[in-house]
Each structure stands twice: as structure tokens, then as C-alpha cells.
Amino acid sequence: MQQFEVQNGILHGATQIASPNFNARPADTDIQLIVIHNISLPPSQFGGGYIQQFFQNKLDWSIHPYFQTIEGMQVSAHLLILRTGEVIQFVNFNDRSWHAGRSSYLAQQECNDYSIGIELEGSDDLPFEAEQYQALVDVVAMLRQAYPKIQNHIAGHSDIAPKRKTDPGPYFDWQLFRQRLSKKTSSDL
Ligand SMILES: [Zn+2]
């Protein structure tokens, strides 16, 4: 099991790779939502490091035809959880990462302003790895301690942008995730 700790917006225990794709959250905005996504580049192919390059604006668009469809996009997430369970942080939690796009949660618009975005390396077509659920549970438990307003406000990208987005997709097991999370949280008390 990996050990994580949140300090000054940094997740200790995660690999740090800086993304330029962020800006300040609006003043006096508390973090109060976690948004779960999936991403793979090219779609449904894993490894290769292309997601990391994409979030750093360093992806060579000529490598794959799919990459040309996302050419020039400047996006990020706070965290990416690889298939191995390795966690990478791209943006400090105190900053606003560009992961949600136009979105709303409980009638509050612009989820990027007040959320933390977590990408799972995956797709809508394939199950996620046990290591990814484990890392996600560990990280989310830590984040809820560090940012108590999150509580149970954990949504999929498809929940906050239902007409545009389908991730984390049908293979993301919400029930398993929530069960493990509540078990972990109660065992911490
Ligand atoms: Zn997404």
C-alpha cells in the first residue's frame, strides 16, 4: 500500500510532473468536489507516456492519427493514476487544473473552480486495474481529510458534463470504490 500525505497542495507519495495548464482558483473558493475521469492515448492503449506529454504540452501530434484530433488542446488534471497504480501529480491542489470543461455539480457551474480532477489511465471499453482502485481509495481518503468540504462529493466527468462526456465510463465500479473508501475511512478513525 502506498503512503500519501497532503501538504501545501502537494501530494507526497506521488510522482511530481509540472503541467503549465493551470491558473488560480477564484478567490475564497474551497475545494469541495472530486471529479473522476478516464484517459488513454491513443484511446484504449496504455503505457507510452503520451498522457504525461499531453498534459505538459509536449506531445508530438504527428506520432498517431488520433493525436491530430486533440492537437493544440491545453488540458491537465491534478492527478493521473497509471495502470500500475503509480500516482502522478501535475497541478498543485491549491491551483485550478483544466480537466472538467463546461460543467456543473449541484447547480454550481464551472467545476474546475472548486474541484480536484483525477484521471485514471483507462477507457470506456476496459476494466480498471485493482492497483488503480487501491491508489484511488488511498488518495481520495487523504484528500477528504485535507479538504473536509469534499465529504461525499465525488462525481464522474459524465455526471458533471452529461451531454459531452462519458468518462470514467461503464467499467468504473462506483460501488466497489465507495465501499472501499468508507471502509478505509472508518478504519482510520
Ligand atoms: Zn474527463
XYZ file of N, CA, C and O and ligand atoms in Angstrom:
757
model
N 0.846 -1.202 0.000
C 0.000 0.000 0.000
C 0.878 1.247 0.000
O 1.871 1.307 0.712
N 0.501 2.204 -0.796
C 1.283 3.429 -0.885
C 0.872 4.386 0.231
O -0.269 4.434 0.637
N 1.842 5.145 0.704
C 1.572 6.145 1.731
C 1.489 7.517 1.067
O 2.403 7.902 0.350
N 0.409 8.201 1.357
C 0.247 9.539 0.794
C 0.013 10.548 1.907
O -0.550 10.222 2.949
N 0.428 11.777 1.643
C 0.186 12.859 2.589
C 0.039 14.155 1.790
O 0.759 14.358 0.813
N -0.902 14.993 2.214
C -1.124 16.261 1.518
C -0.550 17.398 2.355
O -0.863 17.516 3.547
N 0.295 18.205 1.730
C 0.903 19.349 2.404
C 1.032 20.488 1.410
O 1.644 20.330 0.356
N 0.454 21.635 1.737
C 0.548 22.811 0.865
C 0.152 22.499 -0.578
O 0.761 22.994 -1.529
N -0.863 21.687 -0.722
C -1.357 21.392 -2.064
C -0.570 20.345 -2.817
O -0.862 20.046 -3.973
N 0.458 19.788 -2.173
C 1.293 18.753 -2.800
C 0.912 17.394 -2.221
O 0.742 17.260 -1.009
N 0.790 16.398 -3.082
C 0.551 15.030 -2.620
C 1.895 14.322 -2.511
O 2.466 13.894 -3.525
N 2.377 14.207 -1.289
C 3.618 13.465 -1.077
C 3.332 11.986 -1.252
O 2.308 11.489 -0.793
N 4.232 11.298 -1.926
C 3.994 9.899 -2.296
C 3.641 9.775 -3.762
O 3.648 8.674 -4.305
N 3.319 10.898 -4.394
C 3.053 10.911 -5.833
C 4.291 11.408 -6.572
O 5.066 12.202 -6.036
N 4.457 10.939 -7.794
C 5.486 11.484 -8.684
C 5.048 12.877 -9.112
O 3.877 13.083 -9.439
N 5.956 13.825 -9.099
C 5.607 15.201 -9.473
C 6.081 15.506 -10.894
O 7.266 15.390 -11.195
N 5.134 15.883 -11.752
C 5.459 16.354 -13.107
C 4.656 17.636 -13.306
O 3.435 17.622 -13.161
N 5.330 18.737 -13.592
C 4.622 20.023 -13.663
C 3.922 20.201 -15.004
O 4.513 20.001 -16.059
N 2.652 20.555 -14.950
C 1.906 20.954 -16.152
C 1.760 22.468 -16.157
O 1.482 23.062 -15.102
N 1.916 23.103 -17.322
C 1.664 24.541 -17.395
C 0.171 24.875 -17.497
O -0.196 26.057 -17.485
N -0.672 23.851 -17.581
C -2.093 24.086 -17.861
C -2.903 24.219 -16.575
O -3.632 23.311 -16.172
N -2.746 25.368 -15.933
C -3.499 25.656 -14.712
C -3.546 27.165 -14.540
O -2.820 27.907 -15.213
N -4.404 27.618 -13.655
C -4.376 29.014 -13.212
C -4.952 29.060 -11.799
O -5.184 28.011 -11.191
N -5.144 30.262 -11.290
C -5.580 30.389 -9.898
C -7.053 30.037 -9.779
O -7.858 30.338 -10.677
N -7.424 29.426 -8.678
C -8.845 29.282 -8.384
C -9.393 30.667 -8.046
O -8.639 31.537 -7.589
N -10.700 30.891 -8.248
C -11.273 32.177 -7.828
C -11.021 32.390 -6.328
O -10.925 31.416 -5.572
N -10.905 33.644 -5.920
C -10.630 33.949 -4.511
C -11.689 33.318 -3.611
O -12.866 33.230 -3.982
N -11.270 32.900 -2.436
C -12.177 32.346 -1.411
C -13.002 31.166 -1.912
O -14.173 31.031 -1.572
N -12.374 30.339 -2.739
C -13.074 29.142 -3.224
C -12.508 27.917 -2.522
O -11.327 27.620 -2.647
N -13.355 27.216 -1.802
C -12.916 25.990 -1.146
C -13.020 24.811 -2.102
O -13.946 24.733 -2.909
N -12.091 23.887 -1.954
C -12.162 22.630 -2.699
C -13.299 21.809 -2.097
O -13.331 21.561 -0.892
N -14.269 21.412 -2.928
C -15.435 20.715 -2.387
C -15.974 19.629 -3.294
O -17.108 19.169 -3.115
N -15.146 19.173 -4.231
C -15.595 18.134 -5.161
C -14.374 17.430 -5.742
O -13.347 18.062 -5.991
N -14.509 16.113 -5.931
C -13.515 15.346 -6.691
C -14.194 14.845 -7.954
O -15.310 14.311 -7.897
N -13.535 15.049 -9.098
C -14.065 14.579 -10.377
C -13.161 13.455 -10.895
O -11.946 13.626 -10.998
N -13.785 12.324 -11.202
C -13.045 11.169 -11.697
C -13.235 11.036 -13.208
O -14.365 11.137 -13.719
N -12.112 10.832 -13.887
C -12.077 10.738 -15.356
C -11.369 9.446 -15.769
O -10.680 8.822 -14.970
N -11.485 9.134 -17.072
C -10.507 8.210 -17.655
C -9.890 8.853 -18.888
O -10.503 9.702 -19.537
N -8.660 8.440 -19.168
C -7.957 8.906 -20.355
C -6.974 7.825 -20.775
O -6.424 7.130 -19.941
N -6.794 7.685 -22.075
C -5.708 6.860 -22.600
C -5.353 7.423 -23.973
O -6.212 7.891 -24.706
N -4.070 7.391 -24.273
C -3.553 7.926 -25.532
C -2.561 6.946 -26.140
O -1.540 6.679 -25.524
N -2.860 6.492 -27.395
C -4.152 6.576 -28.084
C -5.237 5.857 -27.273
O -4.901 5.103 -26.382
N -6.518 6.092 -27.615
C -7.601 5.508 -26.829
C -7.452 3.998 -26.662
O -7.158 3.285 -27.616
N -7.639 3.528 -25.434
C -7.578 2.114 -25.056
C -6.188 1.501 -25.208
O -6.048 0.279 -25.173
N -5.159 2.330 -25.377
C -3.778 1.828 -25.337
C -3.091 2.435 -24.131
O -3.246 3.631 -23.859
N -2.335 1.612 -23.432
C -1.776 2.047 -22.155
C -0.255 2.065 -22.196
O 0.366 1.406 -23.022
N 0.318 2.812 -21.271
C 1.762 2.986 -21.247
C 2.179 3.986 -22.319
O 1.342 4.623 -22.942
N 3.466 4.145 -22.515
C 3.943 5.015 -23.587
C 4.235 6.432 -23.161
O 4.966 7.143 -23.832
N 3.617 6.873 -22.063
C 3.937 8.209 -21.550
C 3.275 9.355 -22.291
O 3.596 10.517 -22.048
N 2.328 9.048 -23.189
C 1.734 10.115 -24.003
C 0.813 11.036 -23.191
O 0.687 12.222 -23.494
N 0.155 10.481 -22.177
C -0.711 11.341 -21.351
C 0.141 12.380 -20.636
O -0.203 13.572 -20.588
N 1.265 11.923 -20.085
C 2.158 12.841 -19.386
C 2.634 13.935 -20.337
O 2.683 15.120 -19.974
N 2.982 13.534 -21.575
C 3.436 14.530 -22.555
C 2.304 15.492 -22.924
O 2.520 16.697 -23.075
N 1.101 14.943 -23.062
C -0.069 15.757 -23.419
C -0.309 16.833 -22.355
O -0.517 18.011 -22.687
N -0.258 16.458 -21.099
C -0.525 17.417 -20.019
C 0.606 18.437 -19.850
O 0.423 19.452 -19.185
N 1.754 18.135 -20.441
C 2.871 19.093 -20.398
C 2.968 19.922 -21.687
O 3.931 20.683 -21.849
N 2.007 19.755 -22.593
C 2.055 20.402 -23.918
C 3.303 19.993 -24.694
O 3.872 20.780 -25.443
N 3.708 18.726 -24.520
C 4.909 18.240 -25.186
C 4.620 17.042 -26.091
O 5.547 16.356 -26.514
N 3.358 16.790 -26.366
C 3.016 15.625 -27.188
C 3.297 15.922 -28.649
O 2.903 16.973 -29.164
N 3.977 14.983 -29.302
C 4.247 15.093 -30.742
C 2.989 14.628 -31.486
O 2.694 13.437 -31.551
N 2.259 15.587 -32.048
C 0.958 15.295 -32.659
C 1.076 14.401 -33.884
O 0.082 13.811 -34.319
N 2.285 14.303 -34.464
C 2.449 13.547 -35.707
C 2.574 12.043 -35.462
O 2.514 11.252 -36.399
N 2.724 11.616 -34.194
C 3.001 10.206 -33.898
C 1.823 9.299 -34.236
O 2.003 8.168 -34.664
N 0.601 9.808 -34.029
C -0.576 8.935 -34.183
C -1.731 9.775 -34.728
O -1.894 10.923 -34.328
N -2.532 9.195 -35.643
C -3.648 9.980 -36.213
C -4.585 10.545 -35.147
O -5.106 11.656 -35.296
N -4.790 9.787 -34.073
C -5.702 10.292 -33.031
C -5.167 11.571 -32.401
O -5.947 12.469 -32.048
N -3.851 11.631 -32.288
C -3.258 12.802 -31.626
C -3.582 14.092 -32.396
O -3.659 15.165 -31.815
N -3.779 13.947 -33.715
C -4.102 15.137 -34.502
C -5.494 15.674 -34.171
O -5.767 16.852 -34.370
N -6.361 14.813 -33.638
C -7.710 15.274 -33.269
C -7.707 16.062 -31.962
O -8.695 16.721 -31.638
N -6.619 15.978 -31.222
C -6.529 16.729 -29.963
C -5.399 17.751 -30.026
O -5.020 18.330 -29.014
N -4.886 17.979 -31.223
C -3.735 18.868 -31.399
C -4.017 20.255 -30.830
O -5.059 20.850 -31.104
N -3.069 20.721 -30.037
C -3.155 22.081 -29.512
C -4.006 22.230 -28.272
O -4.042 23.314 -27.678
N -4.708 21.189 -27.865
C -5.521 21.286 -26.645
C -4.608 21.452 -25.436
O -3.593 20.776 -25.320
N -4.985 22.359 -24.561
C -4.206 22.576 -23.342
C -5.063 22.188 -22.151
O -5.955 22.932 -21.745
N -4.796 21.010 -21.642
C -5.583 20.476 -20.532
C -4.644 19.847 -19.504
O -3.445 19.714 -19.730
N -5.229 19.466 -18.399
C -4.439 18.858 -17.323
C -5.403 18.151 -16.388
O -6.619 18.161 -16.593
N -4.843 17.548 -15.370
C -5.614 17.077 -14.222
C -4.688 17.257 -13.037
O -3.474 17.375 -13.209
N -5.254 17.305 -11.854
C -4.362 17.355 -10.692
C -3.556 16.060 -10.597
O -2.355 16.095 -10.374
N -4.259 14.940 -10.787
C -3.618 13.635 -10.612
C -3.942 12.716 -11.776
O -5.023 12.784 -12.362
N -2.979 11.838 -12.065
C -3.178 10.740 -13.010
C -2.765 9.457 -12.303
O -1.693 9.404 -11.690
N -3.629 8.450 -12.358
C -3.295 7.150 -11.774
C -3.082 6.163 -12.912
O -4.012 5.821 -13.649
N -1.833 5.732 -13.059
C -1.470 4.822 -14.150
C -2.001 3.421 -13.878
O -2.469 3.113 -12.778
N -1.907 2.553 -14.869
C -2.400 1.168 -14.732
C -1.705 0.424 -13.608
O -2.269 -0.501 -13.024
N -0.474 0.797 -13.312
C 0.304 0.153 -12.241
C -0.104 0.637 -10.861
O 0.362 0.099 -9.860
N -0.921 1.689 -10.790
C -1.252 2.306 -9.508
C -0.344 3.465 -9.153
O -0.565 4.130 -8.140
N 0.675 3.714 -9.985
C 1.522 4.888 -9.734
C 0.687 6.162 -9.889
O -0.118 6.289 -10.821
N 0.882 7.088 -8.943
C 0.133 8.345 -8.965
C 1.069 9.475 -9.367
O 2.163 9.609 -8.816
N 0.644 10.265 -10.335
C 1.419 11.419 -10.794
C 0.612 12.676 -10.522
O -0.576 12.741 -10.839
N 1.248 13.669 -9.920
C 0.596 14.969 -9.716
C 1.142 15.970 -10.727
O 2.352 16.142 -10.848
N 0.215 16.653 -11.411
C 0.586 17.651 -12.422
C 0.328 19.079 -11.963
O 0.948 20.013 -12.462
N -0.645 19.260 -11.092
C -1.056 20.613 -10.678
C -1.256 20.597 -9.167
O -1.860 19.655 -8.615
N -0.758 21.634 -8.500
C -0.972 21.802 -7.054
C -2.476 21.898 -6.780
O -3.205 22.564 -7.521
N -2.936 21.268 -5.707
C -4.374 21.291 -5.415
C -4.893 22.700 -5.168
O -6.083 22.970 -5.353
N -4.024 23.589 -4.727
C -4.469 24.970 -4.492
C -4.758 25.706 -5.798
O -5.415 26.743 -5.786
N -4.257 25.175 -6.902
C -4.479 25.792 -8.214
C -5.609 25.084 -8.955
O -6.012 23.975 -8.619
N -6.057 25.774 -9.999
C -7.193 25.305 -10.791
C -6.656 24.556 -12.010
O -6.020 25.166 -12.884
N -6.900 23.266 -12.010
C -6.483 22.442 -13.144
C -7.580 22.466 -14.211
O -8.746 22.696 -13.908
N -7.195 22.220 -15.442
C -8.136 22.332 -16.565
C -8.561 20.937 -17.024
O -8.056 20.405 -17.999
N -9.518 20.364 -16.292
C -9.928 18.982 -16.568
C -11.413 18.834 -16.872
O -11.805 17.904 -17.570
N -12.252 19.709 -16.358
C -13.699 19.467 -16.421
C -14.380 20.125 -17.625
O -15.368 19.610 -18.123
N -13.858 21.257 -18.082
C -14.555 21.999 -19.134
C -15.871 22.540 -18.615
O -16.087 22.656 -17.398
N -16.774 22.840 -19.528
C -18.089 23.359 -19.114
C -18.816 22.270 -18.347
O -18.962 21.142 -18.836
N -19.261 22.601 -17.163
C -19.739 21.561 -16.257
C -20.538 22.191 -15.134
O -20.429 23.398 -14.881
N -21.321 21.345 -14.463
C -21.985 21.830 -13.260
C -22.277 20.659 -12.330
O -22.510 19.526 -12.767
N -22.203 20.956 -11.038
C -22.449 19.959 -9.999
C -23.360 20.593 -8.960
O -23.052 21.667 -8.429
N -24.488 19.972 -8.686
C -25.490 20.529 -7.770
C -25.764 21.995 -8.092
O -25.749 22.858 -7.219
N -25.957 22.248 -9.371
C -26.327 23.580 -9.889
C -25.208 24.613 -9.756
O -25.422 25.796 -9.996
N -24.017 24.179 -9.389
C -22.879 25.098 -9.314
C -22.028 24.915 -10.571
O -21.520 23.803 -10.823
N -21.882 25.972 -11.345
C -21.191 25.878 -12.632
C -19.671 25.827 -12.463
O -19.157 26.088 -11.389
N -19.005 25.533 -13.559
C -17.534 25.623 -13.652
C -16.840 24.828 -12.541
O -16.193 25.368 -11.647
N -16.959 23.523 -12.655
C -16.410 22.643 -11.611
C -14.899 22.786 -11.426
O -14.384 22.519 -10.341
N -14.184 23.204 -12.484
C -12.737 23.392 -12.320
C -12.419 24.346 -11.171
O -11.396 24.217 -10.515
N -13.310 25.309 -10.941
C -13.054 26.318 -9.907
C -12.890 25.694 -8.529
O -12.113 26.184 -7.713
N -13.645 24.647 -8.241
C -13.732 24.163 -6.863
C -13.511 22.653 -6.734
O -13.829 22.084 -5.695
N -12.956 22.040 -7.784
C -12.772 20.586 -7.724
C -11.313 20.187 -7.881
O -10.463 20.976 -8.294
N -11.075 18.924 -7.553
C -9.812 18.244 -7.842
C -10.116 17.208 -8.913
O -11.063 16.422 -8.767
N -9.340 17.203 -9.986
C -9.543 16.263 -11.088
C -8.562 15.106 -11.011
O -7.357 15.323 -10.902
N -9.103 13.901 -11.054
C -8.269 12.693 -11.014
C -8.545 11.872 -12.270
O -9.679 11.445 -12.508
N -7.509 11.666 -13.067
C -7.621 10.828 -14.262
C -7.130 9.426 -13.938
O -6.051 9.254 -13.348
N -7.912 8.431 -14.337
C -7.447 7.050 -14.309
C -7.019 6.697 -15.728
O -7.776 6.957 -16.681
N -5.820 6.110 -15.862
C -5.428 5.642 -17.189
C -6.353 4.484 -17.551
O -6.308 3.425 -16.915
N -7.197 4.703 -18.537
C -8.185 3.689 -18.868
C -9.066 4.173 -20.000
O -8.784 5.185 -20.639
N -10.146 3.420 -20.232
C -11.062 3.784 -21.304
C -12.460 3.318 -20.941
O -12.661 2.641 -19.935
N -13.421 3.700 -21.789
C -14.802 3.279 -21.566
C -15.013 1.801 -21.917
O -16.093 1.264 -21.683
N -13.988 1.156 -22.493
C -14.150 -0.206 -23.033
C -13.496 -1.296 -22.208
O -13.644 -2.470 -22.545
N -12.737 -0.930 -21.186
C -11.927 -1.928 -20.479
C -11.992 -1.712 -18.974
O -12.056 -0.569 -18.512
N -11.947 -2.812 -18.200
C -11.929 -2.678 -16.742
C -10.668 -1.969 -16.258
O -9.629 -1.998 -16.922
N -10.778 -1.375 -15.095
C -9.607 -0.755 -14.467
C -8.878 -1.807 -13.632
O -9.422 -2.866 -13.319
N -7.649 -1.507 -13.272
C -6.813 -2.446 -12.519
C -7.072 -2.307 -11.018
O -7.360 -1.213 -10.524
N -6.892 -3.426 -10.309
C -7.043 -3.398 -8.846
C -6.113 -2.359 -8.225
O -6.487 -1.665 -7.269
N -4.901 -2.233 -8.763
C -3.934 -1.262 -8.235
C -4.457 0.168 -8.370
O -4.126 1.035 -7.557
N -5.252 0.402 -9.397
C -5.796 1.752 -9.597
C -6.877 2.071 -8.562
O -6.920 3.174 -8.032
N -7.742 1.090 -8.283
C -8.756 1.315 -7.243
C -8.087 1.555 -5.894
O -8.488 2.439 -5.135
N -7.045 0.741 -5.610
C -6.353 0.876 -4.338
C -5.758 2.279 -4.194
O -5.943 2.952 -3.174
N -5.059 2.718 -5.227
C -4.428 4.045 -5.173
C -5.501 5.132 -5.082
O -5.355 6.099 -4.319
N -6.581 4.975 -5.838
C -7.647 5.980 -5.824
C -8.271 6.103 -4.432
O -8.486 7.216 -3.930
N -8.545 4.960 -3.803
C -9.127 4.975 -2.456
C -8.161 5.655 -1.478
O -8.568 6.512 -0.680
N -6.887 5.279 -1.550
C -5.892 5.875 -0.635
C -5.807 7.390 -0.833
O -5.761 8.151 0.136
N -5.781 7.820 -2.083
C -5.631 9.239 -2.378
C -6.887 10.016 -1.978
O -6.800 11.079 -1.350
N -8.052 9.485 -2.323
C -9.289 10.203 -2.010
C -9.487 10.301 -0.500
O -9.925 11.338 0.016
N -9.136 9.246 0.232
C -9.240 9.297 1.695
C -8.376 10.430 2.243
O -8.807 11.195 3.120
N -7.157 10.561 1.730
C -6.255 11.647 2.140
C -6.831 13.016 1.791
O -6.778 13.958 2.575
N -7.360 13.121 0.574
C -7.874 14.418 0.119
C -9.077 14.846 0.955
O -9.255 16.036 1.241
N -9.908 13.888 1.357
C -11.073 14.259 2.176
C -10.649 14.752 3.551
O -11.324 15.587 4.151
N -9.530 14.217 4.048
C -9.010 14.729 5.320
C -8.465 16.143 5.145
O -8.689 17.020 5.982
N -7.737 16.341 4.049
C -7.087 17.643 3.823
C -8.109 18.721 3.453
O -7.917 19.896 3.782
N -9.171 18.315 2.763
C -10.179 19.264 2.274
C -11.565 18.758 2.698
O -12.291 18.138 1.910
N -11.933 19.018 3.955
C -13.130 18.369 4.546
C -14.434 18.692 3.825
O -15.412 17.943 3.967
N -14.474 19.776 3.066
C -15.737 20.088 2.372
C -16.055 19.105 1.247
O -17.166 19.101 0.715
N -15.105 18.279 0.872
C -15.362 17.275 -0.172
C -16.436 16.287 0.295
O -17.330 15.926 -0.474
N -16.327 15.852 1.563
C -17.284 14.864 2.089
C -17.531 13.734 1.085
O -16.593 13.073 0.673
N -18.790 13.556 0.671
C -19.083 12.524 -0.330
C -19.301 13.111 -1.720
O -19.912 12.470 -2.581
N -18.800 14.321 -1.943
C -18.961 14.949 -3.252
C -17.870 14.443 -4.193
O -16.822 15.053 -4.349
N -18.147 13.288 -4.763
C -17.225 12.643 -5.703
C -18.072 12.259 -6.912
O -19.045 11.511 -6.780
N -17.723 12.809 -8.066
C -18.565 12.629 -9.251
C -17.706 12.196 -10.431
O -16.496 12.423 -10.464
N -18.345 11.582 -11.394
C -17.681 11.289 -12.656
C -17.778 12.489 -13.587
O -18.677 13.324 -13.448
N -16.854 12.562 -14.546
C -16.928 13.625 -15.544
C -18.286 13.593 -16.257
O -18.874 14.631 -16.554
N -18.774 12.358 -16.476
C -20.063 12.212 -17.159
C -21.228 12.719 -16.311
O -22.299 13.015 -16.843
N -21.031 12.826 -15.005
C -22.096 13.361 -14.136
C -22.167 14.882 -14.204
O -23.241 15.464 -14.055
N -21.019 15.515 -14.414
C -20.979 16.980 -14.376
C -21.030 17.596 -15.771
O -21.218 18.801 -15.910
N -20.853 16.771 -16.802
C -20.969 17.238 -18.191
C -21.643 16.146 -19.014
O -21.059 15.585 -19.943
N -22.894 15.810 -18.666
C -23.523 14.588 -19.198
C -23.727 14.582 -20.710
O -23.753 13.511 -21.311
N -23.858 15.737 -21.322
C -24.098 15.733 -22.771
C -22.798 15.598 -23.556
O -22.808 15.210 -24.716
N -21.682 15.937 -22.924
C -20.406 15.947 -23.640
C -19.521 14.750 -23.318
O -18.701 14.352 -24.140
N -19.626 14.229 -22.099
C -18.589 13.313 -21.618
C -19.178 11.999 -21.133
O -20.277 11.963 -20.577
N -18.418 10.899 -21.334
C -18.862 9.572 -20.904
C -17.951 8.983 -19.828
O -18.277 7.930 -19.267
N -16.807 9.616 -19.562
C -15.870 9.017 -18.604
C -16.271 9.319 -17.161
O -16.945 10.311 -16.923
N -15.917 8.452 -16.192
C -14.978 7.327 -16.299
C -15.551 6.082 -16.967
O -14.822 5.119 -17.122
N -16.807 6.087 -17.383
C -17.322 5.010 -18.220
C -17.932 3.852 -17.449
O -17.848 3.779 -16.232
N -18.551 2.931 -18.190
C -19.322 1.849 -17.566
C -18.474 0.859 -16.784
O -19.012 0.136 -15.936
N -17.187 0.799 -17.031
C -16.348 -0.158 -16.304
C -15.856 0.379 -14.969
O -15.279 -0.361 -14.181
N -16.062 1.663 -14.721
C -15.648 2.154 -13.410
C -16.676 1.702 -12.377
O -17.859 2.032 -12.479
N -16.207 0.936 -11.375
C -17.095 0.303 -10.402
C -17.292 1.242 -9.202
O -16.523 1.202 -8.236
N -18.329 2.064 -9.290
C -18.594 3.049 -8.235
C -18.877 2.378 -6.900
O -18.478 2.860 -5.853
N -19.596 1.249 -6.967
C -19.970 0.577 -5.721
C -18.730 0.059 -4.995
O -18.560 0.260 -3.789
N -17.855 -0.604 -5.735
C -16.599 -1.094 -5.159
C -15.789 0.053 -4.584
O -15.285 0.004 -3.455
N -15.672 1.127 -5.361
C -14.893 2.288 -4.928
C -15.470 2.876 -3.635
O -14.746 3.114 -2.667
N -16.770 3.076 -3.603
C -17.378 3.710 -2.417
C -17.313 2.802 -1.193
O -17.110 3.272 -0.075
N -17.470 1.495 -1.412
C -17.361 0.546 -0.291
C -15.960 0.581 0.314
O -15.786 0.671 1.523
N -14.946 0.517 -0.556
C -13.558 0.524 -0.073
C -13.237 1.842 0.609
O -12.522 1.877 1.600
N -13.779 2.910 0.056
C -13.497 4.227 0.638
C -14.108 4.347 2.033
O -13.452 4.823 2.961
N -15.336 3.898 2.193
C -15.965 4.038 3.511
C -15.306 3.103 4.517
O -15.151 3.437 5.688
N -14.872 1.935 4.051
C -14.164 1.003 4.920
C -12.842 1.616 5.385
O -12.500 1.577 6.568
N -12.125 2.196 4.446
C -10.834 2.801 4.783
C -11.027 3.968 5.751
O -10.290 4.112 6.711
N -12.034 4.801 5.453
C -12.271 5.962 6.281
C -12.648 5.545 7.709
O -12.158 6.111 8.673
N -13.482 4.502 7.847
C -13.897 4.104 9.202
C -12.743 3.426 9.944
O -12.620 3.563 11.149
N -11.864 2.729 9.214
C -10.740 2.081 9.896
C -9.683 3.094 10.322
O -8.838 2.808 11.148
N -9.720 4.294 9.733
C -8.775 5.346 10.117
C -9.180 6.044 11.411
O -8.371 6.686 12.049
N -10.452 5.911 11.766
C -10.940 6.677 12.928
C -10.410 6.087 14.240
O -10.126 4.918 14.333
Zn -12.897 13.500 -18.350
